mmCIF file of C-alpha atoms in Angstrom:
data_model
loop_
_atom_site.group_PDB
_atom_site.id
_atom_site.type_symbol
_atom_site.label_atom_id
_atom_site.label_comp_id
_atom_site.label_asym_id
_atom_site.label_seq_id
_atom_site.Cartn_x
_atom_site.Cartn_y
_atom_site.Cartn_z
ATOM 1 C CA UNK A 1 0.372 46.730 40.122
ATOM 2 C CA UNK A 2 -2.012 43.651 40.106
ATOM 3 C CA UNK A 3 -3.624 44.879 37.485
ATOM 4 C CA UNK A 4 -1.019 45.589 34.883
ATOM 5 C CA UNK A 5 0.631 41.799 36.066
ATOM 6 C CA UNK A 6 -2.502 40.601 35.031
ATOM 7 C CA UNK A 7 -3.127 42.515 32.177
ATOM 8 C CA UNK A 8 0.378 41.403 30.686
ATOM 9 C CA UNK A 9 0.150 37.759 31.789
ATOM 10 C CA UNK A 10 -3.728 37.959 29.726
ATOM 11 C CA UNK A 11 -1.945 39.755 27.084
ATOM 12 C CA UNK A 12 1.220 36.954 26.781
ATOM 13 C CA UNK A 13 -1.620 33.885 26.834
ATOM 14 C CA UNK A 14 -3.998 35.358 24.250
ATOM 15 C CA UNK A 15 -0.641 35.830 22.088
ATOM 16 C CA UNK A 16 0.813 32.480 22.515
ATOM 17 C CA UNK A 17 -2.852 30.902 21.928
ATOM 18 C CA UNK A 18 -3.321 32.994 18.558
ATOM 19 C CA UNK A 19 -0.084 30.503 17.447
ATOM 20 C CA UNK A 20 -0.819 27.564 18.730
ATOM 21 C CA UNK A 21 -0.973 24.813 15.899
ATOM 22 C CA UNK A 22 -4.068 23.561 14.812
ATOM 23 C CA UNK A 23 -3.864 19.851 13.799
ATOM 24 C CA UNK A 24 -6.575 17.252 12.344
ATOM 25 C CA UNK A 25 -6.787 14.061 11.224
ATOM 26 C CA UNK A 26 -8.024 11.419 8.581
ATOM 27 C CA UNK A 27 -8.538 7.808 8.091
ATOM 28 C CA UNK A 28 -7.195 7.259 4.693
ATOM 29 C CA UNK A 29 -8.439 3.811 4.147
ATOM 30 C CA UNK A 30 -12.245 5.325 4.898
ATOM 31 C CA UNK A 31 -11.352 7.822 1.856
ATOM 32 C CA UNK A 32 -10.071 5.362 -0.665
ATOM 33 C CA UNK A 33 -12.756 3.076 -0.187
ATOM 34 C CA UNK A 34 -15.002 5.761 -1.187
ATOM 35 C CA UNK A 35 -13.443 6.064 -4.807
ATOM 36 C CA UNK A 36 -14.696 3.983 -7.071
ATOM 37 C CA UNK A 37 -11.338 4.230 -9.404
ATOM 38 C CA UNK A 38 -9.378 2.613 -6.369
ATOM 39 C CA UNK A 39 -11.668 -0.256 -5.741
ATOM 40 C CA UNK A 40 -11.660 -0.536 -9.517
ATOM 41 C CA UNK A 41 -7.090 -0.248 -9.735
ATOM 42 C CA UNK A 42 -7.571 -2.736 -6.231
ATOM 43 C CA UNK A 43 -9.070 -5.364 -8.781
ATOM 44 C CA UNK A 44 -7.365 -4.971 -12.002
ATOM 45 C CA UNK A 45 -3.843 -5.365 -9.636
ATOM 46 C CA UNK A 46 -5.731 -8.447 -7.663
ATOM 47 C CA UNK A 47 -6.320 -9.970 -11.560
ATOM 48 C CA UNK A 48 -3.205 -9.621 -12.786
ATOM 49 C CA UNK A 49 -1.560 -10.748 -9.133
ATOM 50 C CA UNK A 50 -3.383 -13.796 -9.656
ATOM 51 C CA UNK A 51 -2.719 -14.750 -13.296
ATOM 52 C CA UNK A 52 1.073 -13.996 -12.361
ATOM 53 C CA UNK A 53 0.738 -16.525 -9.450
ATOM 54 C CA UNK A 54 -0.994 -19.089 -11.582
ATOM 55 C CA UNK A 55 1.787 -18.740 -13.847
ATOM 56 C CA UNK A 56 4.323 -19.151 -11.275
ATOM 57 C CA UNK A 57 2.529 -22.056 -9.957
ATOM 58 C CA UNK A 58 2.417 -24.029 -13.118
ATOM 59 C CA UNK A 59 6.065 -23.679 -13.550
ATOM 60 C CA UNK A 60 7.303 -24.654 -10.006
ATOM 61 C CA UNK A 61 4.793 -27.925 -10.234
ATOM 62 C CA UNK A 62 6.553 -28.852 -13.869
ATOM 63 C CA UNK A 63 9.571 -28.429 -11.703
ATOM 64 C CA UNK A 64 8.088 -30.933 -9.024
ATOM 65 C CA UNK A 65 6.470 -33.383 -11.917
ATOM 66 C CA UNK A 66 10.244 -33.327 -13.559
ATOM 67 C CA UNK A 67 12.031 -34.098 -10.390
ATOM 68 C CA UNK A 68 9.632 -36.981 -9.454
ATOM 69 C CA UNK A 69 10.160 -38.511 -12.897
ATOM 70 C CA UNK A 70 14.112 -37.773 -12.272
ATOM 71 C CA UNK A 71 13.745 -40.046 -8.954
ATOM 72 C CA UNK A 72 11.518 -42.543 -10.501
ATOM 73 C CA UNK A 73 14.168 -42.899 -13.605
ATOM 74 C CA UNK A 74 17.567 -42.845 -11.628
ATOM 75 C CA UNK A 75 18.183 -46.270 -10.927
ATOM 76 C CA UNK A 76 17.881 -46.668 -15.558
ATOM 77 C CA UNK A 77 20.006 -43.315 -16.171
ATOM 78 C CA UNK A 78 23.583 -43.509 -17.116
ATOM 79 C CA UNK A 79 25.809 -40.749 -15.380
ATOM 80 C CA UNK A 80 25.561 -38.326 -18.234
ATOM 81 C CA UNK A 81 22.120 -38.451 -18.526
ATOM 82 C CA UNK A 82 21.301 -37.896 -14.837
ATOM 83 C CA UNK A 83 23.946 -35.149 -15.218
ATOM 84 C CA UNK A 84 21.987 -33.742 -17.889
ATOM 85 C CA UNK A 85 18.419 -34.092 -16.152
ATOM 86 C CA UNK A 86 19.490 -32.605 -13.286
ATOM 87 C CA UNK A 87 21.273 -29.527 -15.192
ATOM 88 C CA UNK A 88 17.735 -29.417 -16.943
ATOM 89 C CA UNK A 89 15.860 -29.558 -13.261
ATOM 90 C CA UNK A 90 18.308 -26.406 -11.968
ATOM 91 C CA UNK A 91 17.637 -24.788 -15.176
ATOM 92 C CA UNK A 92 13.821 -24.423 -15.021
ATOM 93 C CA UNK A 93 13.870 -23.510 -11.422
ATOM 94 C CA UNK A 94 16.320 -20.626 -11.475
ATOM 95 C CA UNK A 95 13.801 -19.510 -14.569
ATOM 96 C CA UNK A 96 10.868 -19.828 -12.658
ATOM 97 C CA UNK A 97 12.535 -17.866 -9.615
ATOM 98 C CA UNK A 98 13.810 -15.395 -11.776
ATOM 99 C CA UNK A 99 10.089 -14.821 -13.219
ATOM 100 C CA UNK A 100 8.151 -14.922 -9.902
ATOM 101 C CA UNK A 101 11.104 -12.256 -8.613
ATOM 102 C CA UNK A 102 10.811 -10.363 -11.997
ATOM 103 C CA UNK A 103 6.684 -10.325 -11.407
ATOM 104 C CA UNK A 104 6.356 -9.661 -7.500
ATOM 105 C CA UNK A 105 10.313 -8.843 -6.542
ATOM 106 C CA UNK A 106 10.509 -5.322 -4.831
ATOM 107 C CA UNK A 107 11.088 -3.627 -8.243
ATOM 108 C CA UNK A 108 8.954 -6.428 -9.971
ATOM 109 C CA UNK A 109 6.325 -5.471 -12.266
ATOM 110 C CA UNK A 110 3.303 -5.707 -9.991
ATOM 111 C CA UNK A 111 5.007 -3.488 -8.029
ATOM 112 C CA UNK A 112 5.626 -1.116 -10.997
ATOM 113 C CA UNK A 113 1.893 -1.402 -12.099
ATOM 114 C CA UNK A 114 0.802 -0.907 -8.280
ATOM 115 C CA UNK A 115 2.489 2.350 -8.531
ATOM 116 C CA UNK A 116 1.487 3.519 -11.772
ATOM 117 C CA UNK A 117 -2.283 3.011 -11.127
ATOM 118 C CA UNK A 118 -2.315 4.018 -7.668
ATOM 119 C CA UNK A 119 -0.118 6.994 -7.959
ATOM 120 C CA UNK A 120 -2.686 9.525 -9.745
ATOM 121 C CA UNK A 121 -5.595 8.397 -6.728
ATOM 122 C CA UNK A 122 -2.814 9.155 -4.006
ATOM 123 C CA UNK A 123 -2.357 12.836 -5.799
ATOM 124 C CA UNK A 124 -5.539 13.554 -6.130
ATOM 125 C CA UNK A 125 -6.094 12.435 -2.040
ATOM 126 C CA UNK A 126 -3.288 15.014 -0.981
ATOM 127 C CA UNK A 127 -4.762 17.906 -3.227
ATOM 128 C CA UNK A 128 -8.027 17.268 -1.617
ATOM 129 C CA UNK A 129 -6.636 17.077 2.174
ATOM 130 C CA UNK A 130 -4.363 19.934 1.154
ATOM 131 C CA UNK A 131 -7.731 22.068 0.386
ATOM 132 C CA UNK A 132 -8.855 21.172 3.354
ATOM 133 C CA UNK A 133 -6.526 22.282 5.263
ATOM 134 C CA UNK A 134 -5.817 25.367 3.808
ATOM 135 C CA UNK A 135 -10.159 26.003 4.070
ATOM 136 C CA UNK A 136 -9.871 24.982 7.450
ATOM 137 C CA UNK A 137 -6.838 26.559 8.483
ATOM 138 C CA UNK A 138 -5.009 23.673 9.856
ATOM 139 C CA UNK A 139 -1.113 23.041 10.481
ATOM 140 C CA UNK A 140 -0.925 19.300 10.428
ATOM 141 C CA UNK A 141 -3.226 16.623 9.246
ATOM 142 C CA UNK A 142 -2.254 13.061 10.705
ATOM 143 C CA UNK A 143 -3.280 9.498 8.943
ATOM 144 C CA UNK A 144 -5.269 7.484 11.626
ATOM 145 C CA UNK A 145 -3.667 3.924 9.618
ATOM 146 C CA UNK A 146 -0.138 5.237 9.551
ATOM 147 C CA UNK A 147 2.792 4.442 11.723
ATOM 148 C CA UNK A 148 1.859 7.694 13.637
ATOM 149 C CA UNK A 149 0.433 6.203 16.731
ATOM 150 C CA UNK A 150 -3.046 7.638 18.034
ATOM 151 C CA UNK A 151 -4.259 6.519 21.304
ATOM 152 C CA UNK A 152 -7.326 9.111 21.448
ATOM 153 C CA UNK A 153 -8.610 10.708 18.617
ATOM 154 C CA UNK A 154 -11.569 13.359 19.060
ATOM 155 C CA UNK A 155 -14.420 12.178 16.392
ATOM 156 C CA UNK A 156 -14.481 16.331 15.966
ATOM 157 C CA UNK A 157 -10.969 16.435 14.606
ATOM 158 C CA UNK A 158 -11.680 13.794 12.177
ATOM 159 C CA UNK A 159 -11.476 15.200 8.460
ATOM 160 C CA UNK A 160 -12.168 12.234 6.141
ATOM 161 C CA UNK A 161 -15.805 12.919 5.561
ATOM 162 C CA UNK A 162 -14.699 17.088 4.420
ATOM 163 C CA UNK A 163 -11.796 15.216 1.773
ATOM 164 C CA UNK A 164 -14.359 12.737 0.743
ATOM 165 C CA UNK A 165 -16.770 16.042 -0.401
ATOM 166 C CA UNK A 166 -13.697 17.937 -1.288
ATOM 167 C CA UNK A 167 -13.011 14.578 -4.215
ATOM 168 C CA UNK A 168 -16.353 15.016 -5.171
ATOM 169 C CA UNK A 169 -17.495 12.114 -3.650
ATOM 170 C CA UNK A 170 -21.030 11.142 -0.707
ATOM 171 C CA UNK A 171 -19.367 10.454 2.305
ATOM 172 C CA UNK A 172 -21.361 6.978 3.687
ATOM 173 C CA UNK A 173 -21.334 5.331 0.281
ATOM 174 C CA UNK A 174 -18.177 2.801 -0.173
ATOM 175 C CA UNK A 175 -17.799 2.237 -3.672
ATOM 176 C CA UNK A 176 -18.002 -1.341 -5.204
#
């Protein structure tokens, strides 16, 4: 009787361990580093971030140079022209906040461009990881930089290096 309790107790743990999940993970910030076209979309967005910004900065310090000549010319101004000025002053702010919120806003154009060039590099990650999960038969593959959070990960489990091969790329060598 021993023996068959044991035999079926073997039989239900070898069963339920034949399902058990298998699960990985990678360190996605590792991978894109590696390709060259995302170090390459990093700095054309960086560029055009900064020519945006240079932009916005010119406008708000006409704003500041036009307001300090407002102050400067107050006492001299009759009431419609300080009315006028000051119309003038509002005017070119609101323009320069609509531009800097029409450049970097949520839906702004960097943010349009971010997606457009980084989009395609993000696809091409997921068909890679997706290979290697199906090659290595894995349920779930967790990022170590996402919100997930990983107290312990096993260097073993680690699966950046396999997607890094998998995009055609040498694992070790960061692109520039």
């Amino acid at each position: 009787m021993k023996k068959v309790i044991l035999i079926v107790c073997f039989t239900l743990f070898a069963f339920t361990a034949s399902f058990a999940q298998r699960f990985a993970y990678v360190d996605s910030d590792y991978i894109l580093k590696h390709m060259p076209e995302y170090a390459s979309a990093q700095k054309q967005l960086s560029s055009l971030s900064d020519q945006w910004q240079k932009e916005v900065d010119n406008r708000f310090a006409e704003i500041d140079r036009l307001y300090k000549a407002y102050q400067a010319d107050q006492v001299l101004l009759t009431p419609d022209m300080k009315k006028r000025r000051e119309a003038e002053i509002v005017d070119k702010e609101k323009a320069a906040k609509d531009f800097q919120r029409q450049k970097f806003g949520p839906d702004g154009e960097l943010s349009q461009k971010s997606t457009a060039v980084i989009k395609p590099i993000q696809d091409r990650v997921a068909k890679a990881l997706q290979g290697v999960a199906e090659a290595d038969n894995l349920d779930m593959i967790f990022d170590k930089n996402s919100e997930v959070i990983m107290l312990f990960a096993s260097p073993r489990y680690d699966k950046s290096d396999d997607v890094i091969k998998r995009l055609g790329l040498k694992p070790g060598v960061i692109a520039k």
